PDB file of C-alpha atoms in Angstrom:
ATOM      1  CA  MET S1313     103.504 110.915 127.964  1.00 45.00           C
ATOM      2  CA  ALA S1314     102.156 112.045 124.604  1.00 43.00           C
ATOM      3  CA  PHE S1315     101.352 109.194 122.285  1.00 46.00           C
ATOM      4  CA  TYR S1316      99.583 109.211 118.968  1.00 45.00           C
ATOM      5  CA  LEU S1317      99.424 107.543 115.594  1.00 45.00           C
ATOM      6  CA  ARG S1318     102.560 107.932 113.531  1.00 44.00           C
ATOM      7  CA  SER S1319     102.646 111.224 111.643  1.00 38.00           C
ATOM      8  CA  GLY S1320     100.619 111.015 108.432  1.00 43.00           C
ATOM      9  CA  LEU S1321      98.561 107.940 109.313  1.00 50.00           C
ATOM     10  CA  LEU S1322      95.390 109.717 110.401  1.00 52.00           C
ATOM     11  CA  PRO S1323      95.342 112.022 107.347  1.00 47.00           C
ATOM     12  CA  GLY S1324      96.077 108.963 105.224  1.00 50.00           C
ATOM     13  CA  LEU S1325      93.185 107.131 106.812  1.00 59.00           C
ATOM     14  CA  LEU S1326      90.837 110.027 106.100  1.00 51.00           C
ATOM     15  CA  ALA S1327      92.081 110.071 102.520  1.00 49.00           C
ATOM     16  CA  LEU S1328      90.959 106.458 102.206  1.00 52.00           C
ATOM     17  CA  LEU S1329      87.492 107.600 103.184  1.00 53.00           C
ATOM     18  CA  SER S1330      87.279 110.741 100.994  1.00 42.00           C
ATOM     19  CA  ALA S1331      89.118 114.084 100.728  1.00 32.00           C
ATOM     20  CA  THR S1332      92.072 115.539 102.638  1.00 26.00           C
ATOM     21  CA  ALA S1333      91.241 116.450 106.257  1.00 31.00           C
ATOM     22  CA  GLN S1334      90.964 120.108 107.258  1.00 33.00           C
ATOM     23  CA  ALA S1335      90.800 121.710 110.718  1.00 29.00           C
ATOM     24  CA  GLN S1336      87.470 122.694 112.253  1.00 35.00           C
ATOM     25  CA  THR S1337      86.648 125.176 114.977  1.00 33.00           C
ATOM     26  CA  THR S1338      87.050 123.737 118.481  1.00 36.00           C
ATOM     27  CA  PRO S1339      84.215 124.477 120.956  1.00 38.00           C
ATOM     28  CA  ALA S1340      84.917 126.663 123.982  1.00 37.00           C
ATOM     29  CA  ALA S1341      86.690 124.716 126.717  1.00 37.00           C
ATOM     30  CA  PRO S1342      84.812 123.832 129.939  1.00 42.00           C
ATOM     31  CA  SER S1343      86.205 125.050 133.252  1.00 47.00           C
ATOM     32  CA  ASP S1344      87.667 121.619 134.118  1.00 76.00           C
ATOM     33  CA  THR S1345      89.748 121.553 130.936  1.00 78.00           C
ATOM     34  CA  LEU S1346      93.332 120.290 130.888  1.00 73.00           C
ATOM     35  CA  ARG S1347      95.360 123.173 129.505  1.00 74.00           C
ATOM     36  CA  LYS S1348      98.749 123.292 127.821  1.00 63.00           C
ATOM     37  CA  ALA S1349     100.620 124.293 130.983  1.00 67.00           C
ATOM     38  CA  GLU S1350      99.196 121.311 132.880  1.00 68.00           C
ATOM     39  CA  VAL S1351     100.079 118.931 130.065  1.00 66.00           C
ATOM     40  CA  LEU S1352     103.661 120.204 130.133  1.00 64.00           C
ATOM     41  CA  GLN S1353     103.837 119.756 133.900  1.00 67.00           C
ATOM     42  CA  HIS S1354     102.194 116.286 133.961  1.00 61.00           C
ATOM     43  CA  PRO S1355     100.034 117.259 136.967  1.00 55.00           C
ATOM     44  CA  ASP S1356      99.570 113.701 138.264  1.00 57.00           C
ATOM     45  CA  ALA S1357     102.095 110.939 137.591  1.00 62.00           C
ATOM     46  CA  THR S1358      99.637 108.224 138.681  1.00 74.00           C
ATOM     47  CA  ALA S1359      97.611 106.796 135.812  1.00 76.00           C
ATOM     48  CA  GLN S1360      93.944 106.005 136.360  1.00 79.00           C
ATOM     49  CA  GLN S1361      94.055 102.255 137.027  1.00 84.00           C
ATOM     50  CA  THR S1362      90.370 101.487 136.463  1.00 85.00           C
ATOM     51  CA  PRO S1363      87.662 103.124 134.349  1.00 89.00           C
ATOM     52  CA  GLY S1364      85.404 103.990 137.274  1.00 89.00           C
ATOM     53  CA  THR S1365      82.050 105.546 136.392  1.00 93.00           C
ATOM     54  CA  LEU S1366      81.315 106.064 132.702  1.00 95.00           C
ATOM     55  CA  THR S1367      79.088 109.009 131.775  1.00 95.00           C
ATOM     56  CA  LEU S1368      77.195 109.445 128.513  1.00 96.00           C
ATOM     57  CA  ARG S1369      78.159 112.805 127.067  1.00 94.00           C
ATOM     58  CA  PRO S1370      77.842 114.657 123.734  1.00 96.00           C
ATOM     59  CA  VAL S1371      80.862 114.776 121.421  1.00 95.00           C
ATOM     60  CA  ALA S1372      81.624 116.048 117.928  1.00 92.00           C
ATOM     61  CA  GLY S1373      79.704 119.267 118.453  1.00 90.00           C
ATOM     62  CA  GLY S1374      76.696 117.367 119.773  1.00 93.00           C
ATOM     63  CA  ARG S1375      76.392 115.205 116.656  1.00 94.00           C
ATOM     64  CA  ALA S1376      77.070 112.040 118.678  1.00 97.00           C
ATOM     65  CA  ARG S1377      77.005 110.736 122.234  1.00 97.00           C
ATOM     66  CA  ILE S1378      79.349 108.259 123.892  1.00 98.00           C
ATOM     67  CA  LEU S1379      80.396 106.986 127.316  1.00 97.00           C
ATOM     68  CA  VAL S1380      83.399 108.861 128.751  1.00 97.00           C
ATOM     69  CA  PRO S1381      85.056 108.067 132.113  1.00 95.00           C
ATOM     70  CA  ALA S1382      83.674 110.617 134.559  1.00 93.00           C
ATOM     71  CA  ALA S1383      87.166 111.346 135.914  1.00 90.00           C
ATOM     72  CA  PHE S1384      88.521 112.264 132.462  1.00 93.00           C
ATOM     73  CA  ARG S1385      89.078 115.928 131.653  1.00 91.00           C
ATOM     74  CA  PRO S1386      88.798 117.542 128.205  1.00 93.00           C
ATOM     75  CA  LEU S1387      91.946 119.040 126.670  1.00 91.00           C
ATOM     76  CA  ASP S1388      91.845 122.559 125.291  1.00 89.00           C
ATOM     77  CA  LYS S1389      92.969 123.337 121.745  1.00 89.00           C
ATOM     78  CA  ASP S1390      96.578 124.143 122.683  1.00 88.00           C
ATOM     79  CA  ALA S1391      96.880 121.037 124.858  1.00 86.00           C
ATOM     80  CA  ILE S1392      95.570 118.871 122.008  1.00 89.00           C
ATOM     81  CA  SER S1393      98.164 120.365 119.638  1.00 86.00           C
ATOM     82  CA  LEU S1394     100.897 119.612 122.168  1.00 82.00           C
ATOM     83  CA  LYS S1395      99.786 116.056 122.889  1.00 81.00           C
ATOM     84  CA  TYR S1396      99.020 115.184 119.250  1.00 82.00           C
ATOM     85  CA  PRO S1397     101.718 117.043 117.248  1.00 78.00           C
ATOM     86  CA  ILE S1398     100.599 115.694 113.887  1.00 73.00           C
ATOM     87  CA  GLN S1399      98.779 117.120 110.916  1.00 70.00           C
ATOM     88  CA  GLY S1400      95.125 116.132 110.990  1.00 75.00           C
ATOM     89  CA  GLY S1401      95.078 115.307 114.714  1.00 83.00           C
ATOM     90  CA  PRO S1402      91.885 115.177 116.798  1.00 92.00           C
ATOM     91  CA  GLN S1403      89.670 118.195 117.400  1.00 92.00           C
ATOM     92  CA  GLU S1404      88.387 116.909 120.742  1.00 95.00           C
ATOM     93  CA  ALA S1405      90.186 114.797 123.358  1.00 95.00           C
ATOM     94  CA  TYR S1406      89.778 113.592 126.953  1.00 95.00           C
ATOM     95  CA  SER S1407      92.466 112.166 129.270  1.00 92.00           C
ATOM     96  CA  ASP S1408      93.101 111.021 132.794  1.00 89.00           C
ATOM     97  CA  ASN S1409      95.360 113.312 134.817  1.00 83.00           C
ATOM     98  CA  ALA S1410      98.458 111.244 133.991  1.00 83.00           C
ATOM     99  CA  LEU S1411      97.721 111.501 130.238  1.00 84.00           C
ATOM    100  CA  ALA S1412      98.133 107.710 130.074  1.00 88.00           C
ATOM    101  CA  VAL S1413      94.571 106.889 128.977  1.00 93.00           C
ATOM    102  CA  ASN S1414      92.976 108.906 126.191  1.00 94.00           C
ATOM    103  CA  LEU S1415      89.816 109.225 124.127  1.00 96.00           C
ATOM    104  CA  ALA S1416      89.869 111.466 121.054  1.00 96.00           C
ATOM    105  CA  PHE S1417      87.562 112.461 118.201  1.00 96.00           C
ATOM    106  CA  ARG S1418      87.919 113.983 114.775  1.00 95.00           C
ATOM    107  CA  GLN S1419      85.019 114.818 112.476  1.00 92.00           C
ATOM    108  CA  GLY S1420      84.893 115.800 108.811  1.00 82.00           C
ATOM    109  CA  PRO S1421      84.894 117.607 106.569  1.00 81.00           C
ATOM    110  CA  ASN S1422      85.155 114.360 104.616  1.00 86.00           C
ATOM    111  CA  PRO S1423      81.698 113.294 103.354  1.00 94.00           C
ATOM    112  CA  MET S1424      80.530 109.888 104.578  1.00 95.00           C
ATOM    113  CA  THR S1425      77.288 107.902 104.534  1.00 96.00           C
ATOM    114  CA  GLN S1426      76.227 104.627 106.098  1.00 97.00           C
ATOM    115  CA  ALA S1427      76.249 103.014 102.645  1.00 96.00           C
ATOM    116  CA  GLN S1428      79.956 103.836 102.204  1.00 96.00           C
ATOM    117  CA  LEU S1429      81.061 102.115 105.417  1.00 97.00           C
ATOM    118  CA  SER S1430      82.342  98.606 104.757  1.00 97.00           C
ATOM    119  CA  ALA S1431      84.706  95.926 106.046  1.00 96.00           C
ATOM    120  CA  ASP S1432      86.977  96.814 103.121  1.00 97.00           C
ATOM    121  CA  ILE S1433      87.841 100.092 104.870  1.00 96.00           C
ATOM    122  CA  ALA S1434      89.046  98.134 107.911  1.00 97.00           C
ATOM    123  CA  ASP S1435      91.161  95.883 105.658  1.00 97.00           C
ATOM    124  CA  LYS S1436      92.773  98.953 104.068  1.00 96.00           C
ATOM    125  CA  MET S1437      93.479 100.415 107.509  1.00 96.00           C
ATOM    126  CA  VAL S1438      95.289  97.225 108.535  1.00 97.00           C
ATOM    127  CA  LYS S1439      97.455  97.319 105.402  1.00 97.00           C
ATOM    128  CA  ALA S1440      98.282 101.007 105.858  1.00 96.00           C
ATOM    129  CA  PHE S1441      99.098 100.679 109.554  1.00 94.00           C
ATOM    130  CA  SER S1442     101.136  97.499 109.004  1.00 94.00           C
ATOM    131  CA  ALA S1443     103.329  99.387 106.564  1.00 94.00           C
ATOM    132  CA  ARG S1444     103.784 102.601 108.547  1.00 90.00           C
ATOM    133  CA  GLN S1445     103.049 102.119 112.261  1.00 89.00           C
ATOM    134  CA  PRO S1446     106.068 100.713 114.195  1.00 88.00           C
ATOM    135  CA  GLY S1447     105.293  97.562 116.150  1.00 92.00           C
ATOM    136  CA  PHE S1448     101.795  97.243 114.681  1.00 95.00           C
ATOM    137  CA  LYS S1449      99.874  94.128 115.770  1.00 96.00           C
ATOM    138  CA  ASP S1450      96.290  93.615 114.630  1.00 98.00           C
ATOM    139  CA  LEU S1451      93.992  92.514 117.487  1.00 98.00           C
ATOM    140  CA  GLY S1452      90.834  92.494 115.397  1.00 98.00           C
ATOM    141  CA  HIS S1453      89.106  94.574 112.743  1.00 98.00           C
ATOM    142  CA  GLY S1454      85.936  94.691 110.691  1.00 98.00           C
ATOM    143  CA  LEU S1455      82.445  96.166 110.437  1.00 98.00           C
ATOM    144  CA  LYS S1456      79.779  95.963 113.142  1.00 98.00           C
ATOM    145  CA  THR S1457      76.376  97.426 113.943  1.00 98.00           C
ATOM    146  CA  ILE S1458      76.240  99.638 117.056  1.00 98.00           C
ATOM    147  CA  ASN S1459      72.913 101.108 118.140  1.00 97.00           C
ATOM    148  CA  GLY S1460      71.570 100.692 114.616  1.00 97.00           C
ATOM    149  CA  ARG S1461      74.591 102.223 112.847  1.00 97.00           C
ATOM    150  CA  GLN S1462      77.388 100.708 110.785  1.00 98.00           C
ATOM    151  CA  VAL S1463      80.788 101.214 112.437  1.00 98.00           C
ATOM    152  CA  VAL S1464      84.226 100.257 111.087  1.00 98.00           C
ATOM    153  CA  TYR S1465      86.705  99.312 113.817  1.00 98.00           C
ATOM    154  CA  LEU S1466      90.357  98.384 114.262  1.00 98.00           C
ATOM    155  CA  GLU S1467      91.913  97.178 117.524  1.00 98.00           C
ATOM    156  CA  PHE S1468      95.710  97.036 117.657  1.00 97.00           C
ATOM    157  CA  MET S1469      98.966  97.386 119.548  1.00 97.00           C
ATOM    158  CA  ALA S1470     101.737  99.737 118.415  1.00 94.00           C
ATOM    159  CA  ASP S1471     105.016 101.238 119.550  1.00 91.00           C
ATOM    160  CA  VAL S1472     105.116 104.859 120.678  1.00 76.00           C
ATOM    161  CA  PRO S1473     106.723 106.985 117.921  1.00 60.00           C
ATOM    162  CA  LEU S1474     109.507 109.297 119.067  1.00 50.00           C
ATOM    163  CA  SER S1475     109.336 107.944 122.625  1.00 47.00           C
ATOM    164  CA  ASP S1476     112.410 108.153 124.835  1.00 49.00           C
ATOM    165  CA  LYS S1477     111.476 104.689 126.105  1.00 52.00           C
ATOM    166  CA  PRO S1478     112.015 102.222 123.234  1.00 51.00           C
ATOM    167  CA  ASN S1479     109.885  99.506 124.845  1.00 57.00           C
ATOM    168  CA  ASP S1480     106.799 101.722 125.196  1.00 75.00           C
ATOM    169  CA  ARG S1481     103.729 100.163 123.601  1.00 90.00           C
ATOM    170  CA  VAL S1482     100.166 101.363 123.377  1.00 94.00           C
ATOM    171  CA  TYR S1483      96.807  99.612 123.101  1.00 96.00           C
ATOM    172  CA  ASN S1484      94.504 101.312 120.564  1.00 97.00           C
ATOM    173  CA  LEU S1485      90.875 100.975 119.548  1.00 98.00           C
ATOM    174  CA  MET S1486      89.837 103.075 116.544  1.00 97.00           C
ATOM    175  CA  PHE S1487      86.267 103.177 115.280  1.00 98.00           C
ATOM    176  CA  ILE S1488      84.681 105.125 112.449  1.00 97.00           C
ATOM    177  CA  THR S1489      81.147 106.028 111.438  1.00 97.00           C
ATOM    178  CA  ASP S1490      79.297 108.966 109.887  1.00 97.00           C
ATOM    179  CA  ALA S1491      77.642 111.857 111.706  1.00 96.00           C
ATOM    180  CA  GLY S1492      75.852 114.742 110.030  1.00 92.00           C
ATOM    181  CA  GLY S1493      76.993 113.513 106.622  1.00 94.00           C
ATOM    182  CA  GLN S1494      80.690 113.573 107.594  1.00 94.00           C
ATOM    183  CA  VAL S1495      83.183 110.963 108.750  1.00 96.00           C
ATOM    184  CA  LEU S1496      83.627 110.649 112.522  1.00 97.00           C
ATOM    185  CA  VAL S1497      86.889 109.017 113.702  1.00 96.00           C
ATOM    186  CA  CYS S1498      87.069 107.968 117.365  1.00 97.00           C
ATOM    187  CA  THR S1499      90.248 106.660 119.015  1.00 96.00           C
ATOM    188  CA  PHE S1500      90.882 105.180 122.449  1.00 97.00           C
ATOM    189  CA  ASN S1501      94.403 104.380 123.660  1.00 94.00           C
ATOM    190  CA  CYS S1502      96.289 103.549 126.817  1.00 94.00           C
ATOM    191  CA  VAL S1503      99.754 102.400 127.823  1.00 90.00           C
ATOM    192  CA  GLU S1504     100.273  98.640 127.543  1.00 92.00           C
ATOM    193  CA  ARG S1505     100.531  98.080 131.301  1.00 90.00           C
ATOM    194  CA  LEU S1506      96.926  99.300 131.637  1.00 92.00           C
ATOM    195  CA  GLN S1507      95.540  97.264 128.721  1.00 95.00           C
ATOM    196  CA  LYS S1508      94.076  94.469 130.866  1.00 94.00           C
ATOM    197  CA  GLN S1509      92.107  96.931 133.004  1.00 94.00           C
ATOM    198  CA  TRP S1510      91.018  99.223 130.162  1.00 96.00           C
ATOM    199  CA  GLN S1511      90.417  97.013 127.094  1.00 97.00           C
ATOM    200  CA  PRO S1512      86.908  95.922 128.202  1.00 96.00           C
ATOM    201  CA  ALA S1513      86.044  99.553 128.979  1.00 97.00           C
ATOM    202  CA  ALA S1514      87.316 100.653 125.564  1.00 98.00           C
ATOM    203  CA  GLN S1515      84.975  98.166 123.896  1.00 97.00           C
ATOM    204  CA  GLN S1516      82.112  99.309 126.141  1.00 97.00           C
ATOM    205  CA  ILE S1517      82.838 102.900 125.142  1.00 98.00           C
ATOM    206  CA  MET S1518      82.763 101.968 121.431  1.00 98.00           C
ATOM    207  CA  ASN S1519      79.541  99.986 121.854  1.00 98.00           C
ATOM    208  CA  SER S1520      77.875 102.967 123.537  1.00 98.00           C
ATOM    209  CA  LEU S1521      78.259 105.224 120.478  1.00 98.00           C
ATOM    210  CA  GLN S1522      74.996 106.910 119.527  1.00 98.00           C
ATOM    211  CA  VAL S1523      74.430 109.107 116.475  1.00 96.00           C
ATOM    212  CA  PRO S1524      70.908 110.597 116.304  1.00 87.00           C
TER     213      PRO S1524
END
């Protein structure tokens, strides 16, 4: 199942932070990458029920590090475009084989500094998502310090846009900081039936974020 923020929300979010988002070059895909053909075929219908081992790995072109489930596989550029068919989607994404649990990243080119990050950004995100994201339910938002850095976060539930299953809902944790002078947007999501197992891991993943 492909699920994502409603079309226009991520670019709108980046506009709140600074300028309109633009695409960046995606790094070469590792050999274990999930490719477009596999995404179309849904290679494994069984979602990963528990996080398992979490491994600290570089993301955003090496500008940050974060815990990623060891069993997750990176998606190549074409697979990302298929799974996130929206303007301003992520540049880097990781999923379990069922594509039911996902971790994605988008960086820049919007300028951002630690001084610009504030709880007001989280409040604006809640207002924007409440107006445009079907089934939006705020589970918590604000500003926190993670490994010495200011991070804006928003935790929420939402319906799956364009889903053929009207009762589909998704748990989301979005968190934002700066890296290399640019905004870094990180998103974790999973289907609602896996929320209980994955919500603590999502928060652990967020709290592991390191930006040198």
